[in-house]
Tab-separated table of C-alpha atoms and ligand atoms in Angstrom:
chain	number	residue	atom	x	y	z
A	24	UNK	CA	106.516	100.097	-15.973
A	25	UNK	CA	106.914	103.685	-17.193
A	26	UNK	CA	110.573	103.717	-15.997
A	27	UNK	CA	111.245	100.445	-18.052
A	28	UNK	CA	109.575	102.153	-21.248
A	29	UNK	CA	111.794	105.313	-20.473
A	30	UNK	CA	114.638	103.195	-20.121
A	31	UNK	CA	113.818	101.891	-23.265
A	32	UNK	CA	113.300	104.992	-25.338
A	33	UNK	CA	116.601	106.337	-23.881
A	34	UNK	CA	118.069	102.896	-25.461
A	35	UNK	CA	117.221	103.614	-28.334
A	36	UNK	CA	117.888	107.251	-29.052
A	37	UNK	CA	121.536	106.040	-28.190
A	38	UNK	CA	121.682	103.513	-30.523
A	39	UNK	CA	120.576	105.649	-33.513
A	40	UNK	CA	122.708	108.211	-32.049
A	41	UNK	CA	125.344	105.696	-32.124
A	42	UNK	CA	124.272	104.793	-35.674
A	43	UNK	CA	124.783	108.254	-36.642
A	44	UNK	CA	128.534	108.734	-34.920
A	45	UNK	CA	129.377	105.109	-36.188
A	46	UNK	CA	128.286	106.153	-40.208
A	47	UNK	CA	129.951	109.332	-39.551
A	48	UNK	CA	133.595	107.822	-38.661
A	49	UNK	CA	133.001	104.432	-40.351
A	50	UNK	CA	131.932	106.209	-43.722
A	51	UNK	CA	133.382	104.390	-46.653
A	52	UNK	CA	135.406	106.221	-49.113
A	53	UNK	CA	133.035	107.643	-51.358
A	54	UNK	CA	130.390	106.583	-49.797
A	55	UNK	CA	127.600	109.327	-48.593
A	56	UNK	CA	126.670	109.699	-45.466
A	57	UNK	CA	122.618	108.887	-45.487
A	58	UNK	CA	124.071	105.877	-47.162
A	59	UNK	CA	126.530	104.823	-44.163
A	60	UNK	CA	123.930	105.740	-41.775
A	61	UNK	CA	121.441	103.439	-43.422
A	62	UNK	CA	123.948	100.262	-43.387
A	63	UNK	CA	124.524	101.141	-39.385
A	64	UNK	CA	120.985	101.116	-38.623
A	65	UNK	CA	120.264	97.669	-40.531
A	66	UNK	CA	123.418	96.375	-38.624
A	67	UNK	CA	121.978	97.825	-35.328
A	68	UNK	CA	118.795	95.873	-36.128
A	69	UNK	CA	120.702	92.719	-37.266
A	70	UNK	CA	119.850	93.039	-41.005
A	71	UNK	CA	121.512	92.741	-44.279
A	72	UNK	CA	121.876	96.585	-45.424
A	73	UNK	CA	118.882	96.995	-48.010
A	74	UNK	CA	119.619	95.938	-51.204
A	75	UNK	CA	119.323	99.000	-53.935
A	76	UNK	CA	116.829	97.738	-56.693
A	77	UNK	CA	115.026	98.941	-59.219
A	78	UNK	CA	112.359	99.570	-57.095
A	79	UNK	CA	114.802	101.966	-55.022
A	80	UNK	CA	116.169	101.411	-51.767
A	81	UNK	CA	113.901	100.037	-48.892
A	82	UNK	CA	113.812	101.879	-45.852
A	83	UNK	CA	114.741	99.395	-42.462
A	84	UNK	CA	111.631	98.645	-40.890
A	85	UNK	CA	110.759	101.489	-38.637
A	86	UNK	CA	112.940	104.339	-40.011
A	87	UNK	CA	110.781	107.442	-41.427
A	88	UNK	CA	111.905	109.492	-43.707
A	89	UNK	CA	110.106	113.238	-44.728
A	90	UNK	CA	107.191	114.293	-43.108
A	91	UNK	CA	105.100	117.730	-43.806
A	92	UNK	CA	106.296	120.842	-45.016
A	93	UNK	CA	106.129	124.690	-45.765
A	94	UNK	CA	108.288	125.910	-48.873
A	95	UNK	CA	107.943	128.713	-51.678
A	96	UNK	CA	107.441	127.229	-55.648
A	97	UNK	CA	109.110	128.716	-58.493
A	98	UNK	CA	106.540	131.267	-58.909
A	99	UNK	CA	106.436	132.587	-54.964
A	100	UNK	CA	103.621	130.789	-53.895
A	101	UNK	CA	103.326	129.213	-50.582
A	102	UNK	CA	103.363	125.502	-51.090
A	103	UNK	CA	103.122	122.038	-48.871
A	104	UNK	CA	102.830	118.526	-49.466
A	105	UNK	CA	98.984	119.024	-49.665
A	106	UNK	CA	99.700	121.341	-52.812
A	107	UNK	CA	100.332	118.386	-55.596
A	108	UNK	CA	97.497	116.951	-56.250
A	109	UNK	CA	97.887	113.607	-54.234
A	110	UNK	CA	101.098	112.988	-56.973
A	111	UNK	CA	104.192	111.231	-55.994
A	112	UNK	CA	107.068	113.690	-56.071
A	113	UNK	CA	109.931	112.458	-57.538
A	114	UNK	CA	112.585	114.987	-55.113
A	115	UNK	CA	115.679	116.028	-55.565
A	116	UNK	CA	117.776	118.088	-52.970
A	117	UNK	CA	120.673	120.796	-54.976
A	118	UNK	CA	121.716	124.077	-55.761
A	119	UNK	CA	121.499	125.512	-59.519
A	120	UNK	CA	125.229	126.850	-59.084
A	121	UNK	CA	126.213	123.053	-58.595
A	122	UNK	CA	128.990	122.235	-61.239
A	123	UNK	CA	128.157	118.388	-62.065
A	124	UNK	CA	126.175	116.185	-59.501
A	125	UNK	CA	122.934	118.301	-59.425
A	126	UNK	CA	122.310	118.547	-63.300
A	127	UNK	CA	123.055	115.145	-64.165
A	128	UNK	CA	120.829	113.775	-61.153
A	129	UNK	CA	118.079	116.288	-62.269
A	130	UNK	CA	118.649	115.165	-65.816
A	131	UNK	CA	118.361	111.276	-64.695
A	132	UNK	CA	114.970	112.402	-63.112
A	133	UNK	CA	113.340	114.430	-66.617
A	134	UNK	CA	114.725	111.194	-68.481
A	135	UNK	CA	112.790	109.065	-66.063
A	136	UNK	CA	109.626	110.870	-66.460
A	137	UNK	CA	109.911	110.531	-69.946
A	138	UNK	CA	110.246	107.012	-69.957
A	139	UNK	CA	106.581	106.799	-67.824
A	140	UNK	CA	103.434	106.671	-70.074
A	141	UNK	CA	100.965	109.868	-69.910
A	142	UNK	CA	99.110	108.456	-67.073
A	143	UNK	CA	102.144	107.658	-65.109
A	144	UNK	CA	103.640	110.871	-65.998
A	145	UNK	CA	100.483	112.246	-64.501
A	146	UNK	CA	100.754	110.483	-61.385
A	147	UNK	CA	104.290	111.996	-60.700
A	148	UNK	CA	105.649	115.256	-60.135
A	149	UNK	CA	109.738	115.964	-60.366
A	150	UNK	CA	110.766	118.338	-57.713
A	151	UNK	CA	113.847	120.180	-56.987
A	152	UNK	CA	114.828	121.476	-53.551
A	153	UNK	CA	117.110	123.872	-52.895
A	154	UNK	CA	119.640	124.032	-50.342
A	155	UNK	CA	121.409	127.020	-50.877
A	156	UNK	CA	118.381	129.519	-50.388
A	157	UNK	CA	120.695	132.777	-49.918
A	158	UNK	CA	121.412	132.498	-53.682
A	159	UNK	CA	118.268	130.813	-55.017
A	160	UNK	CA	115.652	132.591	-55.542
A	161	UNK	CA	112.377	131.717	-57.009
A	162	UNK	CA	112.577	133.260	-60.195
A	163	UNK	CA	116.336	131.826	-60.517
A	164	UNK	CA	114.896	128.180	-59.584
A	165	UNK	CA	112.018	129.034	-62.110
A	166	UNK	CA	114.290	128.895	-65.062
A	167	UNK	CA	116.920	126.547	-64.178
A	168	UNK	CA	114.124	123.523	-63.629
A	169	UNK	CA	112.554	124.624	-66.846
A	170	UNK	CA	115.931	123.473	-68.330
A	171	UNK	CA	115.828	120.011	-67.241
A	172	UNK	CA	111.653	119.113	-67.619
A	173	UNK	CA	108.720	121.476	-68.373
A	174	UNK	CA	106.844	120.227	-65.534
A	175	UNK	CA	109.447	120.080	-62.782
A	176	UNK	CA	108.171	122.331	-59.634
A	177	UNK	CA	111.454	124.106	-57.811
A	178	UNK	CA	111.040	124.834	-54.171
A	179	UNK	CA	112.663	127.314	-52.076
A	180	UNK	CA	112.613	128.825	-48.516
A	181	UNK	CA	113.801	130.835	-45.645
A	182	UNK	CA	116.939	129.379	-44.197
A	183	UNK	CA	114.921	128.267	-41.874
A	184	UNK	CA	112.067	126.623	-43.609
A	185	UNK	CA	115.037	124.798	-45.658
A	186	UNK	CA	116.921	123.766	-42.896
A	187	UNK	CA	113.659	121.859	-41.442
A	188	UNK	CA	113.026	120.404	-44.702
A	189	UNK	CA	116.483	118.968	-44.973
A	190	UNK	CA	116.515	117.937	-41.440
A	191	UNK	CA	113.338	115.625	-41.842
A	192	UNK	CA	115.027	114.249	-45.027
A	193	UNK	CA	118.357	113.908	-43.428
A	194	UNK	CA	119.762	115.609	-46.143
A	195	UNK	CA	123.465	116.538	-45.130
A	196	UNK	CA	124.345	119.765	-46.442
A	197	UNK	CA	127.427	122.905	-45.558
A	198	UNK	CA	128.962	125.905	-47.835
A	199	UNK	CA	132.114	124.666	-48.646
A	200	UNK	CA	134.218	127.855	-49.350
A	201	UNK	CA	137.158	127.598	-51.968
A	202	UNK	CA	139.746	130.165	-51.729
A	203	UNK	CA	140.309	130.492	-55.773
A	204	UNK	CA	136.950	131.021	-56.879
A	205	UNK	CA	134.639	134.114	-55.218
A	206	UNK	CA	131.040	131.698	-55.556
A	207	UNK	CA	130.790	128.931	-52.935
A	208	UNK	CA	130.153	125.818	-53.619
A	209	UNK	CA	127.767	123.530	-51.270
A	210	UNK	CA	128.321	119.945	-50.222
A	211	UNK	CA	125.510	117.923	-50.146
A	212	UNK	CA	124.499	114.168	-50.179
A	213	UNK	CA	122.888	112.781	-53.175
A	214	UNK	CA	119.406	110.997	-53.405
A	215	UNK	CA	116.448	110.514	-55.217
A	216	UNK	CA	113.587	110.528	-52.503
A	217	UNK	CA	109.964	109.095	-53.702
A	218	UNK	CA	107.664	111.200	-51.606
A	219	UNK	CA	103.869	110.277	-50.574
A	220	UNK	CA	101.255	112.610	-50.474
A	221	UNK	CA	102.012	112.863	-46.811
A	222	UNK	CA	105.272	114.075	-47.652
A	223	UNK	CA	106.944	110.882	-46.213
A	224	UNK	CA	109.450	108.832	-48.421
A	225	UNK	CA	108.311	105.790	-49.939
A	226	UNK	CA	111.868	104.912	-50.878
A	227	UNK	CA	114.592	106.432	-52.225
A	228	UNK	CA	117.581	105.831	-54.883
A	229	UNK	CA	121.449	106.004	-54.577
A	230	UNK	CA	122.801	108.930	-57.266
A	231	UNK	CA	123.741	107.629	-60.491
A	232	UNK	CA	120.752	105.688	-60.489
A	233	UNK	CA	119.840	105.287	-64.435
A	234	UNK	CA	116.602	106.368	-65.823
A	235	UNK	CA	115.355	103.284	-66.387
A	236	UNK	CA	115.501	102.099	-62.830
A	237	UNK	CA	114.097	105.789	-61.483
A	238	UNK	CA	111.345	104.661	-63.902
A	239	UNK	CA	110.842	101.460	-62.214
A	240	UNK	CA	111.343	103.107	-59.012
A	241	UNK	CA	108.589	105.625	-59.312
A	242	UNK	CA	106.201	102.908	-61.050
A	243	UNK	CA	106.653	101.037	-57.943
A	244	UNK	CA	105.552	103.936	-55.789
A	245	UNK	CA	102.431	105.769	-57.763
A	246	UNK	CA	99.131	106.265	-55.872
A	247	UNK	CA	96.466	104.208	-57.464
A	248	UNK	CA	94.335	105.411	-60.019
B	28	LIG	NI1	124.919	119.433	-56.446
């Protein structure tokens, strides 16, 4: 019996293994990685991939995204998912030296917010992640999420702590050096991620999502009053 449930685990850590090599080689052009991994893991399972509404994209049945974790705010304090209030945090994953994707995402997200009534609002908490912590310090995270919404929290971290984070959100991320400019540039994929009090995603929605449906999105996912 406990050989057949080994053999069984073992199955399945090569499948999403597989799941993972397939998205990375069968990516799409244009397409983001987290996305092509998500479309090989609902073929693996025999479903349609999940449909992106304006409740956000549905995780497959049995895929967990998130999880608990240990960052620094804006301000230097020690934070983790306990730390806000039971909210849901409306999580974005970026560097403040990004060009394009990361402000208009991050603007998408303060227009949502403002779209929620006060006791929505209340309910949710927009959060910026950094993944370019060598350059990103507190106090420079502290002002550039002030730009985009006055109560946006900005988290930061040791390489480490970072690294962890992204790994439990599957958040792809790499320097990508350019030999014209001197500042690097990072890579990174590009989603919304509605996280629980538990830190876990409740869903999650493609970049270029508009307001409107982040709106919906996070309406769909608030704790109970
Ligand atoms: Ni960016």
């Amino acid at each position: 019996m406990q050989r057949v449930i080994r053999s069984l685990v073992l199955l399945l850590v090569i499948a999403l293994g597989a799941a993972w090599a397939a998205a990375w080689f069968g990516r799409q052009p244009g397409e983001a990685l987290g996305d092509a991994f998500l479309r090989h893991v609902a073929a693996l399972t025999g479903r349609d991939a999940p449909p992106t509404t304006a409740a956000g994209l549905q995780l497959p049945t049995g895929v967990t995204l998130g999880g608990p974790f240990r960052m620094t705010n804006q301000d230097g304090r020690s934070v983790t998912q306990a730390d806000f209030g039971g909210r849901l945090l409306v999580g974005y994953f970026g560097f403040t030296f990004c060009p394009d994707v990361c402000p208009t995402e991050l603007g998408a997200i303060a227009n949502a917010m403002d779209l929620l009534s006060p006791s929505e609002a209340e309910r949710a908490m927009p959060l910026f992640v950094t993944i370019d912590p060598e350059r990103d310090t507190p106090a420079l995270i502290k002002s550039y999420v002030a730009n985009f919404h006055p109560r946006m929290v900005g988290l930061t971290g040791t390489p480490e702590q970072v690294a962890e984070m992204a790994r439990s959100f599957r958040v792809y991320y790499a320097k990508a050096s350019r030999p014209e400019v001197s500042e690097y540039l990072m890579d990174h994929s590009s989603f919304i991620y509605l996280i629980g009090a538990d830190g876990r995603v409740r869903s999650l929605l493609r970049a270029q999502s508009s307001p409107e449906d982040i709106a919906a999105a996070i309406r769909a996912s608030l704790p109970r009053v």
